[in-house]
Amino acid sequence: MNGHKRVRLMSVAGARPNFMKLASIAKAITEHNSNQSCIVPIEHIVVHTGQHYDAKMSTGFFSELGIPEPDINLGVGSASHAVQTAEIMKRFEPILLEYEPDVLLVVGDVNSTIACTLVASKVEYVNTNRKRPLIVHVEAGLRSNDRTMPEEINRILTDALSDILFVTERSGIDNLASEGVDPRKVRFVGNVMIDTLITHLEKAKKSDVKEKLALTVPYVLVTLHRPSNVDDNVVFERLINTIVSMSAWIKVVFPVHPRTLKKLESFGLLESLQKQTQIILTGPLGYLDFLNLISDSKMVVTDSGGIQEETTYLGIPCITLRENTERPVTVYEGTNYLIGINEVKFLETVENILNKKVKESKIPAFWDGNAGRRIVQEIVATFQ
Ligand code: UD1
């Protein structure tokens, strides 16, 4: 590094899916700074809000993915949406004022994303020339058009307040245009989650997770945690019954999210599920173990956002138990089947996949491992 100008960039992560995205950004910043011709080095400050706090949902990912230890942990923990969001805001404002970063980078659509964006949009710096940081949103423009999803509210509001919006797929450009966002703020750069997948795939293939779980191929990998699926006992029980029906055809491995575990217990569904010999239940897994399970699975059944993208990249069929998706490219170009809560369609799709009746798919544009680099280049360009 031989320059004199330095950009101070603060990034925020809070919940599990944020960490994989941050990993790509952190790696691209390190690469940028170590480049001989770097004239605008980046000082990277990492804030963990503590929205997720269990080791299996949080800290484990930092070492596994090579993310620098957080400089600050706000330690907010779980609460209602309003309390969690407000608590992050209260604790984040003094940090922003202490560091006065040039850039605030937020990723994804969780409560930590909107909370910190909202603080940054109205903060008033006292020690630097700029009044507030440039707000950069990574994974902007995704829309499910379903405002009952807390994440959809977080996406719309974060995008409305951001200065640079980095999108992962073309639908993001159209969605932002239709909301009146100035197209000069929007950059189509690809998918940082896929960057991280590409970086770690070889290592993940060597994981011994299947031996540890006594799992043999073929199997289906299942994950469920959306409030719309697990918080309603009737819906959740129907889904569980369908998964049990599927397990008559093929083994199932089901890493259970903490929210989902609580609901299984409180609805009295856990005990009978544990008795199913064709279903292996486990706690949340590390990134490499989980990636290993996706990449060797026959198919994945999920309601996650990121997993729809990871399966598309890997060419693994994905059945999404939701009525809508904010990631339509995974349906139009990828391996994703959007099923909703429809047992008949669900089992029909499973049967088709088992009989190798699957649709053609391809990897979407720019999902090539370089999204983080493009983002860092764009940010640096605004300071040159
Ligand atoms: C959050 C995100 C969601 C993301 C998901 C990934 C929001 C609105 N939702 O949902 O978009 O897909 O993370 O996991 O930001 N819990 C623990 N340990 C933890 C974290 C949570 O036990 O480390 C339990 C708590 O009981 C908590 C519940 O899980 O009440 C839900 O956690 P919360 O952060 O509110 O939302 P998620 O469902 O994890």
Tab-separated table of C-alpha atoms and ligand atoms in Angstrom:
chain	number	residue	atom	x	y	z
A	1	MET	CA	0.000	0.000	0.000
A	2	ASN	CA	1.572	3.266	-1.038
A	3	GLY	CA	-1.351	5.690	-1.139
A	4	HIS	CA	-2.227	8.442	1.244
A	5	LYS	CA	-6.008	8.390	0.877
A	6	ARG	CA	-7.725	5.692	2.894
A	7	VAL	CA	-11.366	4.709	2.901
A	8	ARG	CA	-12.855	3.628	6.192
A	9	LEU	CA	-15.526	1.011	5.491
A	10	MET	CA	-17.733	-0.385	8.217
A	11	SER	CA	-19.623	-3.566	7.429
A	12	VAL	CA	-22.491	-4.998	9.428
A	13	ALA	CA	-23.511	-8.609	9.918
A	14	GLY	CA	-25.976	-9.993	12.404
A	15	ALA	CA	-27.657	-13.213	11.370
A	16	ARG	CA	-26.389	-16.441	9.857
A	17	PRO	CA	-26.974	-15.720	6.160
A	18	ASN	CA	-25.051	-12.438	6.488
A	19	PHE	CA	-21.786	-14.138	7.362
A	20	MET	CA	-21.326	-15.963	4.037
A	21	LYS	CA	-21.877	-12.659	2.222
A	22	LEU	CA	-19.501	-10.729	4.441
A	23	ALA	CA	-16.825	-13.397	3.857
A	24	SER	CA	-16.618	-12.512	0.163
A	25	ILE	CA	-16.425	-8.770	0.851
A	26	ALA	CA	-13.727	-9.217	3.513
A	27	LYS	CA	-11.669	-11.383	1.146
A	28	ALA	CA	-11.993	-8.860	-1.689
A	29	ILE	CA	-10.904	-6.023	0.627
A	30	THR	CA	-7.829	-7.975	1.759
A	31	GLU	CA	-6.928	-8.686	-1.869
A	32	HIS	CA	-7.454	-5.056	-2.815
A	33	ASN	CA	-5.209	-3.792	-0.009
A	34	SER	CA	-2.417	-6.222	-0.830
A	35	ASN	CA	-2.366	-5.271	-4.508
A	36	GLN	CA	0.893	-3.451	-5.344
A	37	SER	CA	-0.933	-0.804	-7.341
A	38	CYS	CA	-3.486	-0.034	-4.628
A	39	ILE	CA	-3.782	3.731	-4.180
A	40	VAL	CA	-6.923	3.864	-2.063
A	41	PRO	CA	-6.557	1.278	0.717
A	42	ILE	CA	-9.620	0.264	2.682
A	43	GLU	CA	-9.699	0.134	6.451
A	44	HIS	CA	-12.309	-2.514	7.226
A	45	ILE	CA	-14.255	-2.367	10.483
A	46	VAL	CA	-16.600	-5.279	11.168
A	47	VAL	CA	-19.676	-4.876	13.365
A	48	HIS	CA	-21.597	-7.935	14.569
A	49	THR	CA	-24.990	-6.927	15.930
A	50	GLY	CA	-25.430	-10.181	17.881
A	51	GLN	CA	-28.855	-10.841	16.324
A	52	HIS	CA	-27.687	-14.449	16.119
A	53	TYR	CA	-25.533	-15.487	19.056
A	54	ASP	CA	-25.435	-19.305	19.382
A	55	ALA	CA	-21.979	-20.547	18.360
A	56	LYS	CA	-23.620	-22.748	15.728
A	57	MET	CA	-25.509	-19.785	14.256
A	58	SER	CA	-22.778	-17.181	14.572
A	59	THR	CA	-19.174	-17.241	15.809
A	60	GLY	CA	-18.320	-20.576	14.192
A	61	PHE	CA	-18.722	-18.997	10.755
A	62	PHE	CA	-16.089	-16.328	11.322
A	63	SER	CA	-13.206	-18.748	11.782
A	64	GLU	CA	-14.530	-21.226	9.222
A	65	LEU	CA	-14.916	-18.569	6.517
A	66	GLY	CA	-11.809	-16.548	7.393
A	67	ILE	CA	-13.790	-13.406	8.296
A	68	PRO	CA	-11.856	-11.007	10.538
A	69	GLU	CA	-13.083	-11.144	14.140
A	70	PRO	CA	-15.715	-8.446	14.667
A	71	ASP	CA	-14.242	-5.190	15.982
A	72	ILE	CA	-17.526	-4.532	17.748
A	73	ASN	CA	-20.288	-6.860	18.945
A	74	LEU	CA	-23.512	-5.105	19.869
A	75	GLY	CA	-24.820	-8.222	21.623
A	76	VAL	CA	-28.501	-7.550	20.989
A	77	GLY	CA	-29.847	-11.140	20.941
A	78	SER	CA	-33.426	-12.176	20.213
A	79	ALA	CA	-36.605	-10.180	20.813
A	80	SER	CA	-39.715	-9.078	18.918
A	81	HIS	CA	-39.039	-7.345	15.602
A	82	ALA	CA	-39.594	-3.884	17.039
A	83	VAL	CA	-37.486	-4.445	20.134
A	84	GLN	CA	-34.666	-6.169	18.251
A	85	THR	CA	-34.553	-3.484	15.544
A	86	ALA	CA	-34.745	-0.649	18.053
A	87	GLU	CA	-32.065	-2.194	20.267
A	88	ILE	CA	-29.674	-2.533	17.310
A	89	MET	CA	-30.337	1.100	16.381
A	90	LYS	CA	-29.692	2.360	19.910
A	91	ARG	CA	-26.455	0.437	20.230
A	92	PHE	CA	-25.237	1.151	16.700
A	93	GLU	CA	-25.525	4.943	16.692
A	94	PRO	CA	-22.681	5.603	19.186
A	95	ILE	CA	-20.447	3.184	17.258
A	96	LEU	CA	-21.104	4.997	14.001
A	97	LEU	CA	-20.358	8.332	15.681
A	98	GLU	CA	-17.177	6.988	17.247
A	99	TYR	CA	-15.715	5.634	14.011
A	100	GLU	CA	-17.375	7.968	11.465
A	101	PRO	CA	-16.751	5.564	8.563
A	102	ASP	CA	-16.802	6.816	4.957
A	103	VAL	CA	-18.873	3.820	3.909
A	104	LEU	CA	-21.458	1.697	5.675
A	105	LEU	CA	-21.875	-1.633	3.909
A	106	VAL	CA	-24.919	-3.753	4.736
A	107	VAL	CA	-25.858	-7.127	3.268
A	108	GLY	CA	-29.103	-9.034	2.771
A	109	ASP	CA	-32.460	-8.402	4.381
A	110	VAL	CA	-32.392	-9.193	8.088
A	111	ASN	CA	-33.373	-6.862	10.924
A	112	SER	CA	-29.718	-5.880	11.435
A	113	THR	CA	-29.594	-4.669	7.807
A	114	ILE	CA	-32.447	-2.176	8.069
A	115	ALA	CA	-31.638	-1.124	11.641
A	116	CYS	CA	-28.095	0.015	10.806
A	117	THR	CA	-29.133	1.546	7.471
A	118	LEU	CA	-31.777	3.635	9.160
A	119	VAL	CA	-29.298	4.915	11.751
A	120	ALA	CA	-26.720	5.795	9.083
A	121	SER	CA	-29.235	7.640	6.926
A	122	LYS	CA	-29.951	10.192	9.648
A	123	VAL	CA	-26.722	10.361	11.635
A	124	GLU	CA	-24.805	13.645	11.831
A	125	TYR	CA	-21.020	13.304	12.000
A	126	VAL	CA	-19.186	15.970	13.937
A	127	ASN	CA	-15.497	15.316	13.271
A	128	THR	CA	-15.326	14.693	9.530
A	129	ASN	CA	-16.318	16.628	6.445
A	130	ARG	CA	-18.980	14.185	5.444
A	131	LYS	CA	-22.260	14.340	7.293
A	132	ARG	CA	-22.991	10.636	7.126
A	133	PRO	CA	-21.527	7.502	5.500
A	134	LEU	CA	-22.186	6.445	1.949
A	135	ILE	CA	-24.674	3.599	2.391
A	136	VAL	CA	-23.990	0.551	0.263
A	137	HIS	CA	-26.461	-2.341	0.061
A	138	VAL	CA	-25.199	-5.707	-1.148
A	139	GLU	CA	-27.971	-7.960	-2.486
A	140	ALA	CA	-30.313	-5.082	-3.309
A	141	GLY	CA	-33.455	-5.147	-5.434
A	142	LEU	CA	-34.763	-8.616	-4.541
A	143	ARG	CA	-38.552	-8.618	-4.080
A	144	SER	CA	-40.980	-11.379	-3.158
A	145	ASN	CA	-43.840	-8.849	-3.458
A	146	ASP	CA	-45.121	-10.338	-0.212
A	147	ARG	CA	-45.234	-7.708	2.492
A	148	THR	CA	-46.201	-10.228	5.156
A	149	MET	CA	-42.538	-11.333	5.111
A	150	PRO	CA	-40.463	-9.269	7.541
A	151	GLU	CA	-37.534	-9.521	5.126
A	152	GLU	CA	-39.539	-7.870	2.327
A	153	ILE	CA	-40.110	-4.802	4.507
A	154	ASN	CA	-36.393	-4.774	5.343
A	155	ARG	CA	-35.468	-4.984	1.631
A	156	ILE	CA	-37.763	-2.178	0.485
A	157	LEU	CA	-36.685	0.207	3.234
A	158	THR	CA	-32.971	-0.574	2.987
A	159	ASP	CA	-32.997	-0.021	-0.768
A	160	ALA	CA	-34.910	3.249	-0.400
A	161	LEU	CA	-32.169	4.582	1.889
A	162	SER	CA	-29.063	3.251	0.121
A	163	ASP	CA	-26.680	5.282	-2.069
A	164	ILE	CA	-25.196	2.378	-4.042
A	165	LEU	CA	-27.268	-0.729	-4.700
A	166	PHE	CA	-25.469	-3.907	-5.769
A	167	VAL	CA	-27.804	-6.434	-7.362
A	168	THR	CA	-27.386	-10.187	-7.807
A	169	GLU	CA	-29.817	-10.866	-10.647
A	170	ARG	CA	-31.580	-8.895	-13.391
A	171	SER	CA	-34.960	-8.872	-11.608
A	172	GLY	CA	-33.292	-6.573	-9.057
A	173	ILE	CA	-32.649	-3.921	-11.702
A	174	ASP	CA	-36.294	-3.996	-12.820
A	175	ASN	CA	-37.674	-3.945	-9.270
A	176	LEU	CA	-35.592	-0.927	-8.309
A	177	ALA	CA	-36.526	0.898	-11.521
A	178	SER	CA	-40.217	0.308	-10.841
A	179	GLU	CA	-39.792	1.808	-7.354
A	180	GLY	CA	-38.237	4.924	-8.843
A	181	VAL	CA	-34.642	4.300	-7.717
A	182	ASP	CA	-32.200	6.332	-9.833
A	183	PRO	CA	-30.566	3.748	-12.171
A	184	ARG	CA	-27.197	5.485	-11.710
A	185	LYS	CA	-27.132	4.117	-8.156
A	186	VAL	CA	-27.661	0.514	-9.290
A	187	ARG	CA	-24.873	-1.926	-10.243
A	188	PHE	CA	-25.386	-5.514	-11.417
A	189	VAL	CA	-22.370	-7.285	-9.918
A	190	GLY	CA	-23.407	-10.883	-9.244
A	191	ASN	CA	-23.739	-12.880	-6.075
A	192	VAL	CA	-21.360	-12.703	-3.103
A	193	MET	CA	-22.899	-15.817	-1.544
A	194	ILE	CA	-21.831	-17.743	-4.635
A	195	ASP	CA	-18.315	-16.234	-4.343
A	196	THR	CA	-18.053	-17.833	-0.917
A	197	LEU	CA	-19.422	-21.133	-2.165
A	198	ILE	CA	-16.851	-21.241	-4.968
A	199	THR	CA	-14.019	-20.413	-2.553
A	200	HIS	CA	-14.959	-23.191	-0.124
A	201	LEU	CA	-16.396	-25.968	-2.280
A	202	GLU	CA	-13.253	-28.099	-2.521
A	203	LYS	CA	-12.713	-27.958	1.217
A	204	ALA	CA	-16.386	-28.699	1.871
A	205	LYS	CA	-16.207	-31.836	-0.256
A	206	LYS	CA	-13.681	-33.232	2.233
A	207	SER	CA	-15.958	-32.766	5.263
A	208	ASP	CA	-16.741	-35.961	7.191
A	209	VAL	CA	-20.225	-34.780	8.138
A	210	LYS	CA	-21.943	-37.728	6.453
A	211	GLU	CA	-19.891	-40.212	8.449
A	212	LYS	CA	-20.628	-38.286	11.638
A	213	LEU	CA	-24.357	-38.388	10.935
A	214	ALA	CA	-24.215	-42.017	9.709
A	215	LEU	CA	-25.786	-40.758	6.498
A	216	THR	CA	-25.427	-42.535	3.190
A	217	VAL	CA	-26.431	-41.414	-0.304
A	218	PRO	CA	-29.003	-40.988	-1.713
A	219	TYR	CA	-30.752	-38.526	0.585
A	220	VAL	CA	-32.829	-35.345	0.588
A	221	LEU	CA	-31.626	-32.350	2.601
A	222	VAL	CA	-34.435	-30.434	4.346
A	223	THR	CA	-34.359	-27.004	6.029
A	224	LEU	CA	-37.320	-24.984	7.308
A	225	HIS	CA	-37.412	-21.840	9.398
A	226	ARG	CA	-39.700	-19.215	7.814
A	227	PRO	CA	-42.299	-17.975	10.298
A	228	SER	CA	-45.001	-18.572	7.633
A	229	ASN	CA	-44.124	-22.291	7.640
A	230	VAL	CA	-43.134	-23.074	11.209
A	231	ASP	CA	-45.062	-20.628	13.395
A	232	ASP	CA	-48.536	-21.909	12.445
A	233	ASN	CA	-49.151	-25.353	13.941
A	234	VAL	CA	-51.558	-26.498	11.210
A	235	VAL	CA	-49.239	-25.511	8.344
A	236	PHE	CA	-46.161	-26.855	10.095
A	237	GLU	CA	-47.785	-30.203	10.911
A	238	ARG	CA	-48.895	-30.611	7.287
A	239	LEU	CA	-45.365	-29.944	6.089
A	240	ILE	CA	-43.858	-32.369	8.577
A	241	ASN	CA	-46.360	-35.073	7.542
A	242	THR	CA	-45.421	-34.594	3.886
A	243	ILE	CA	-41.727	-34.862	4.726
A	244	VAL	CA	-42.485	-38.098	6.589
A	245	SER	CA	-44.353	-39.371	3.487
A	246	MET	CA	-41.355	-38.498	1.310
A	247	SER	CA	-39.048	-40.410	3.653
A	248	ALA	CA	-40.763	-43.653	2.605
A	249	TRP	CA	-38.994	-43.175	-0.771
A	250	ILE	CA	-35.675	-41.670	0.218
A	251	LYS	CA	-33.707	-40.884	3.368
A	252	VAL	CA	-33.964	-37.376	4.808
A	253	VAL	CA	-31.449	-35.260	6.717
A	254	PHE	CA	-32.903	-32.258	8.529
A	255	PRO	CA	-30.618	-29.729	10.300
A	256	VAL	CA	-33.031	-27.918	12.593
A	257	HIS	CA	-32.915	-24.126	13.061
A	258	PRO	CA	-33.396	-22.941	16.712
A	259	ARG	CA	-36.728	-21.274	15.854
A	260	THR	CA	-37.920	-24.506	14.222
A	261	LEU	CA	-36.819	-26.651	17.158
A	262	LYS	CA	-38.820	-24.495	19.566
A	263	LYS	CA	-41.908	-24.866	17.391
A	264	LEU	CA	-41.467	-28.649	16.991
A	265	GLU	CA	-41.345	-28.885	20.776
A	266	SER	CA	-44.234	-26.553	21.514
A	267	PHE	CA	-46.538	-28.149	18.904
A	268	GLY	CA	-45.696	-31.643	20.221
A	269	LEU	CA	-44.227	-32.744	16.878
A	270	LEU	CA	-40.673	-33.477	17.928
A	271	GLU	CA	-41.066	-36.865	19.560
A	272	SER	CA	-42.786	-38.557	16.635
A	273	LEU	CA	-40.300	-37.031	14.203
A	274	GLN	CA	-37.400	-38.377	16.262
A	275	LYS	CA	-38.874	-41.879	15.952
A	276	GLN	CA	-38.721	-41.824	12.151
A	277	THR	CA	-35.904	-44.165	11.177
A	278	GLN	CA	-35.565	-42.666	7.670
A	279	ILE	CA	-35.151	-39.102	9.007
A	280	ILE	CA	-31.932	-37.870	10.603
A	281	LEU	CA	-32.380	-34.762	12.748
A	282	THR	CA	-29.381	-32.651	13.694
A	283	GLY	CA	-28.690	-29.173	15.069
A	284	PRO	CA	-27.585	-26.264	12.853
A	285	LEU	CA	-24.430	-27.209	10.931
A	286	GLY	CA	-21.273	-25.324	10.062
A	287	TYR	CA	-20.863	-23.880	6.574
A	288	LEU	CA	-18.524	-26.549	5.179
A	289	ASP	CA	-20.593	-29.441	6.547
A	290	PHE	CA	-23.791	-27.947	5.175
A	291	LEU	CA	-22.266	-27.267	1.765
A	292	ASN	CA	-21.035	-30.859	1.711
A	293	LEU	CA	-24.585	-32.076	2.346
A	294	ILE	CA	-26.107	-29.861	-0.347
A	295	SER	CA	-23.576	-30.827	-2.971
A	296	ASP	CA	-24.035	-34.589	-2.485
A	297	SER	CA	-27.810	-34.525	-2.072
A	298	LYS	CA	-30.371	-35.844	-4.542
A	299	MET	CA	-32.440	-32.725	-3.915
A	300	VAL	CA	-33.004	-30.045	-1.305
A	301	VAL	CA	-36.340	-29.084	0.260
A	302	THR	CA	-36.223	-25.632	1.821
A	303	ASP	CA	-37.803	-22.264	2.573
A	304	SER	CA	-34.475	-20.422	2.780
A	305	GLY	CA	-33.487	-17.692	0.342
A	306	GLY	CA	-29.776	-18.386	-0.010
A	307	ILE	CA	-30.190	-22.146	-0.431
A	308	GLN	CA	-32.309	-21.560	-3.557
A	309	GLU	CA	-29.253	-19.828	-5.035
A	310	GLU	CA	-26.663	-22.334	-3.826
A	311	THR	CA	-28.588	-25.281	-5.317
A	312	THR	CA	-28.980	-23.427	-8.615
A	313	TYR	CA	-25.232	-22.873	-8.789
A	314	LEU	CA	-24.537	-26.527	-7.944
A	315	GLY	CA	-27.192	-27.906	-10.338
A	316	ILE	CA	-29.033	-29.668	-7.484
A	317	PRO	CA	-32.861	-29.686	-7.736
A	318	CYS	CA	-34.464	-27.497	-5.066
A	319	ILE	CA	-38.073	-27.667	-3.896
A	320	THR	CA	-39.036	-24.384	-2.259
A	321	LEU	CA	-41.933	-24.571	0.169
A	322	ARG	CA	-43.058	-20.991	-0.310
A	323	GLU	CA	-45.722	-19.243	-2.392
A	324	ASN	CA	-43.226	-16.737	-3.795
A	325	THR	CA	-39.529	-16.101	-4.149
A	326	GLU	CA	-37.496	-12.906	-4.197
A	327	ARG	CA	-34.938	-14.817	-6.288
A	328	PRO	CA	-36.894	-15.608	-9.491
A	329	VAL	CA	-33.782	-16.317	-11.554
A	330	THR	CA	-33.451	-19.574	-9.601
A	331	VAL	CA	-36.829	-20.638	-11.016
A	332	TYR	CA	-36.461	-19.279	-14.588
A	333	GLU	CA	-32.837	-20.263	-15.151
A	334	GLY	CA	-31.924	-22.442	-12.201
A	335	THR	CA	-33.009	-25.667	-10.523
A	336	ASN	CA	-35.690	-24.244	-8.236
A	337	TYR	CA	-39.299	-25.502	-8.095
A	338	LEU	CA	-41.594	-23.093	-6.288
A	339	ILE	CA	-44.248	-25.311	-4.728
A	340	GLY	CA	-45.975	-23.373	-1.947
A	341	ILE	CA	-47.823	-25.390	0.670
A	342	ASN	CA	-49.259	-28.065	-1.595
A	343	GLU	CA	-48.662	-31.663	-0.544
A	344	VAL	CA	-49.727	-33.164	-3.871
A	345	LYS	CA	-47.461	-30.915	-5.938
A	346	PHE	CA	-44.651	-31.447	-3.434
A	347	LEU	CA	-44.735	-35.253	-3.632
A	348	GLU	CA	-45.236	-35.169	-7.414
A	349	THR	CA	-42.118	-33.014	-7.802
A	350	VAL	CA	-40.117	-35.302	-5.504
A	351	GLU	CA	-41.191	-38.276	-7.594
A	352	ASN	CA	-40.224	-36.551	-10.850
A	353	ILE	CA	-36.796	-35.674	-9.505
A	354	LEU	CA	-36.265	-39.231	-8.253
A	355	ASN	CA	-37.197	-40.408	-11.756
A	356	LYS	CA	-34.687	-37.934	-13.213
A	357	LYS	CA	-37.416	-35.813	-14.809
A	358	VAL	CA	-35.810	-32.437	-14.125
A	359	LYS	CA	-35.800	-29.130	-15.973
A	360	GLU	CA	-32.861	-27.684	-17.896
A	361	SER	CA	-30.876	-25.188	-15.868
A	362	LYS	CA	-27.895	-22.885	-16.095
A	363	ILE	CA	-25.808	-20.694	-13.792
A	364	PRO	CA	-27.127	-17.094	-13.800
A	365	ALA	CA	-25.060	-14.205	-15.173
A	366	PHE	CA	-22.156	-13.002	-13.008
A	367	TRP	CA	-22.450	-15.837	-10.492
A	368	ASP	CA	-18.800	-16.441	-11.198
A	369	GLY	CA	-16.906	-15.892	-7.955
A	370	ASN	CA	-16.036	-12.252	-8.649
A	371	ALA	CA	-18.966	-10.279	-7.198
A	372	GLY	CA	-16.998	-9.190	-4.099
A	373	ARG	CA	-14.150	-7.881	-6.274
A	374	ARG	CA	-16.574	-5.921	-8.457
A	375	ILE	CA	-18.170	-4.393	-5.369
A	376	VAL	CA	-14.850	-3.306	-3.887
A	377	GLN	CA	-13.750	-1.825	-7.227
A	378	GLU	CA	-16.980	0.162	-7.509
A	379	ILE	CA	-16.701	1.488	-3.971
A	380	VAL	CA	-13.078	2.515	-4.455
A	381	ALA	CA	-13.964	4.205	-7.770
A	382	THR	CA	-16.368	6.535	-5.972
A	383	PHE	CA	-13.444	7.811	-3.864
A	384	GLN	CA	-10.916	8.284	-6.667
B	1	UD1	C1	-33.417	-14.407	10.848
B	1	UD1	C2	-33.798	-13.491	9.682
B	1	UD1	C3	-34.129	-14.338	8.463
B	1	UD1	C4	-33.005	-15.321	8.135
B	1	UD1	C5	-32.728	-16.148	9.390
B	1	UD1	C6	-31.620	-17.132	9.182
B	1	UD1	C7	-34.932	-11.395	10.261
B	1	UD1	C8	-36.235	-10.701	10.253
B	1	UD1	N1	-34.969	-12.719	9.981
B	1	UD1	O1	-34.566	-15.177	11.173
B	1	UD1	O2	-34.315	-13.485	7.358
B	1	UD1	O3	-33.404	-16.153	7.085
B	1	UD1	O4	-32.363	-15.248	10.447
B	1	UD1	O5	-31.422	-17.908	10.314
B	1	UD1	O6	-33.925	-10.767	10.495
B	1	UD1	N2	-32.372	-18.147	18.144
B	1	UD1	C9	-31.493	-18.893	18.890
B	1	UD1	N3	-30.156	-18.682	18.709
B	1	UD1	C10	-29.665	-17.757	17.856
B	1	UD1	C11	-30.577	-16.983	17.113
B	1	UD1	C12	-31.924	-17.201	17.270
B	1	UD1	O7	-31.887	-19.738	19.674
B	1	UD1	O8	-28.437	-17.611	17.736
B	1	UD1	C13	-33.820	-18.385	18.295
B	1	UD1	C14	-34.491	-17.435	19.250
B	1	UD1	O9	-35.481	-18.126	19.921
B	1	UD1	C15	-35.151	-16.424	18.367
B	1	UD1	C16	-35.475	-17.260	17.131
B	1	UD1	O10	-34.432	-18.232	17.049
B	1	UD1	O11	-36.257	-15.850	18.963
B	1	UD1	C17	-35.528	-16.469	15.880
B	1	UD1	O12	-34.346	-15.672	15.717
B	1	UD1	P1	-34.434	-14.278	14.915
B	1	UD1	O13	-33.095	-13.684	14.783
B	1	UD1	O14	-35.504	-13.438	15.490
B	1	UD1	O15	-34.972	-14.693	13.488
B	1	UD1	P2	-34.666	-15.946	12.553
B	1	UD1	O16	-35.889	-16.780	12.493
B	1	UD1	O17	-33.379	-16.616	12.897
